CSV table of C-alpha atoms in Angstrom, one decimal:
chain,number,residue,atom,x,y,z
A,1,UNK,CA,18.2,51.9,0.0
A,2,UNK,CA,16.4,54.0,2.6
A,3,UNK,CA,14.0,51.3,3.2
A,4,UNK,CA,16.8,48.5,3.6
A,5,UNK,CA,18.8,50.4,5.9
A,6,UNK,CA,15.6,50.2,8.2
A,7,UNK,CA,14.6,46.7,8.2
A,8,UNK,CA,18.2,46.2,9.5
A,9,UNK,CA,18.3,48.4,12.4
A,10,UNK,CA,14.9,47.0,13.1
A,11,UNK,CA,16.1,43.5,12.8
A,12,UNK,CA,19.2,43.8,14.8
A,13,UNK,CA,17.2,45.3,17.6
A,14,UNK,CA,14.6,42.5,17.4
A,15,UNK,CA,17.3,40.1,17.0
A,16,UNK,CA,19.4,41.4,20.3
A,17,UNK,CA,15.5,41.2,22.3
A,18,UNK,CA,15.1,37.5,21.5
A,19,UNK,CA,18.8,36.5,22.1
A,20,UNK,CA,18.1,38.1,25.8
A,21,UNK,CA,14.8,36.6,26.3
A,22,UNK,CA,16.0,33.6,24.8
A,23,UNK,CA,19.0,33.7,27.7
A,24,UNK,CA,16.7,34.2,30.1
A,25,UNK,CA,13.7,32.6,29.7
A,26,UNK,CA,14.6,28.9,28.1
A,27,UNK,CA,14.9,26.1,30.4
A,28,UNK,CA,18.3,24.4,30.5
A,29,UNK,CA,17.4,22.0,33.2
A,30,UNK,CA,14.2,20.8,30.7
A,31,UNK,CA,15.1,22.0,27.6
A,32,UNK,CA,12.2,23.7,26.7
A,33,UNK,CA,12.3,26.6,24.7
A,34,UNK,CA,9.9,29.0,26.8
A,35,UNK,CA,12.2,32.0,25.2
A,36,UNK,CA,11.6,30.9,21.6
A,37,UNK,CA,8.2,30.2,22.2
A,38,UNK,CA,7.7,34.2,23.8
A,39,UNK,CA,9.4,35.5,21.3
A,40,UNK,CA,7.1,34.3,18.6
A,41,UNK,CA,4.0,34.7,20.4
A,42,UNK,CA,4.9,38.5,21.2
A,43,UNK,CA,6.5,38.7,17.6
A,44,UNK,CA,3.2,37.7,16.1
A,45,UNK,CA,0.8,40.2,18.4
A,46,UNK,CA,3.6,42.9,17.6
A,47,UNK,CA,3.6,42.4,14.0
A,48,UNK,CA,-0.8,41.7,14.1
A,49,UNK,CA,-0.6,45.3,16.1
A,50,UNK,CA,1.9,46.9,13.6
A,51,UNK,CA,0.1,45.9,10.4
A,52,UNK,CA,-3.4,46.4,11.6
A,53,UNK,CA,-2.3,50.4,12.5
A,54,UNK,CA,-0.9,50.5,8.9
A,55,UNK,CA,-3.6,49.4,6.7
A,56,UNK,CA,-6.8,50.4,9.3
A,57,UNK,CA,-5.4,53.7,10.1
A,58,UNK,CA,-3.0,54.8,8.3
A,59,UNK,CA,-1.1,55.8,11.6
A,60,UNK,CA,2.3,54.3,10.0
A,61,UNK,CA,4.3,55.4,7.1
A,62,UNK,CA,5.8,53.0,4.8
A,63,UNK,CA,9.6,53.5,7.0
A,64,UNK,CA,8.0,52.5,9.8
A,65,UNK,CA,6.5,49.5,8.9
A,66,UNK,CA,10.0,48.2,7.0
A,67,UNK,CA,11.4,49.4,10.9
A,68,UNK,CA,9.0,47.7,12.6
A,69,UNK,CA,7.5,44.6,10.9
A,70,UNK,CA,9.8,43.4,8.4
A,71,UNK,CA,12.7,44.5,10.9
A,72,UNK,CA,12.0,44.2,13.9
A,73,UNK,CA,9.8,41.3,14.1
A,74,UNK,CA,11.4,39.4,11.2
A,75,UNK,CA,14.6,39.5,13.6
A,76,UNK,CA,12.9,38.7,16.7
A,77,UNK,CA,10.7,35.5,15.4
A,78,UNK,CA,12.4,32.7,15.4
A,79,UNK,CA,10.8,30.0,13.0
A,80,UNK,CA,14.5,28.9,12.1
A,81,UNK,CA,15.2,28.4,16.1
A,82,UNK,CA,12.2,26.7,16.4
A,83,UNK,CA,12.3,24.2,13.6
A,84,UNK,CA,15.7,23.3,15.2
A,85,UNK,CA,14.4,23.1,18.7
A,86,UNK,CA,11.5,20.8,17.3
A,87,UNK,CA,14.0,18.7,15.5
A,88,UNK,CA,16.1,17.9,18.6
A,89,UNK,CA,12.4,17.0,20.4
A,90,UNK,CA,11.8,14.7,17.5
A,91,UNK,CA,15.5,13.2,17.2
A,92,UNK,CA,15.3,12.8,21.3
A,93,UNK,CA,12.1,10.6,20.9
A,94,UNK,CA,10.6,13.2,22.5
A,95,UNK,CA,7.2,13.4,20.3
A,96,UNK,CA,4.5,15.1,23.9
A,97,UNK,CA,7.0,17.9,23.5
A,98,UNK,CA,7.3,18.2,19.9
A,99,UNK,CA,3.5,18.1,19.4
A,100,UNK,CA,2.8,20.1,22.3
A,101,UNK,CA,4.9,22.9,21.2
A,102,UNK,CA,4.8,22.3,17.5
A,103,UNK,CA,0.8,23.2,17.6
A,104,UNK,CA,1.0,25.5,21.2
A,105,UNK,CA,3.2,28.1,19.0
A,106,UNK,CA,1.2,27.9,16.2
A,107,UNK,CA,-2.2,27.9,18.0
A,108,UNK,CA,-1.4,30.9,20.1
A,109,UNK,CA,1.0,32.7,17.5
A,110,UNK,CA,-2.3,33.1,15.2
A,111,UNK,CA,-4.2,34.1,18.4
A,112,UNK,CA,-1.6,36.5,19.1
A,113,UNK,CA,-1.8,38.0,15.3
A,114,UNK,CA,-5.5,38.2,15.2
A,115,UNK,CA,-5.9,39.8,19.0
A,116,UNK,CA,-2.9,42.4,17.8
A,117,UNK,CA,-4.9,43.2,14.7
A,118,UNK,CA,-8.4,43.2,16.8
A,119,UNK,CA,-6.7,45.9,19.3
A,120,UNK,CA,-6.1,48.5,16.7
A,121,UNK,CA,-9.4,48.8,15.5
């Protein structure tokens, strides 16, 4: 029960970051989803940082990674978001901005994960 109890703290603090980034940083006038796209890129470089200190160091306990990995980060990614924001591209015609930020996020959200898990060692 402990362990549940902190994955949702960590996901309603993750989920407040995104919804404020998200308010801030996506592009009404464009409607590109710069927010969404941030918030997965940090979200994967987070979660690459988190689980690189927990299996190469042994710096995190087992609470800590439910906190801050299955928590936090699984409340501030937004995979659900973006699949919606890639199905308004597609059902708008518009296929340069689905491709473009279809592979983009995926691309650099692997980057991201790799270059969090690189920095720990």
């Amino acid at each position: 029960m402990k362990h549940v109890l902190l994955v949702f703290l960590g996901g309603g603090f993750g989920s407040v970051l995104r919804f404020l980034i998200g308010k801030y940083l996506n592009n009404i006038e464009t409607g590109l989803p710069f927010g969404t796209f941030a918030a997965n890129v940090l979200g994967s470089l987070f979660i690459g940082i988190i689980l690189g200190l927990a299996l190469r160091q042994n710096t995190l306990s087992q609470g800590q990674v439910f906190l801050l990995a299955s928590g936090f980060c699984g409340g501030f990614t937004t995979f659900s978001t973006f699949a919606y924001e890639n199905y308004v591209f597609l059902k708008s015609g518009d296929f340069t901005s689905f491709a473009v930020y279809t592979l983009a996020s995926f691309i650099v959200g692997f980057i991201a994960v790799f270059l969090g898990l690189y920095l720990v060692r």
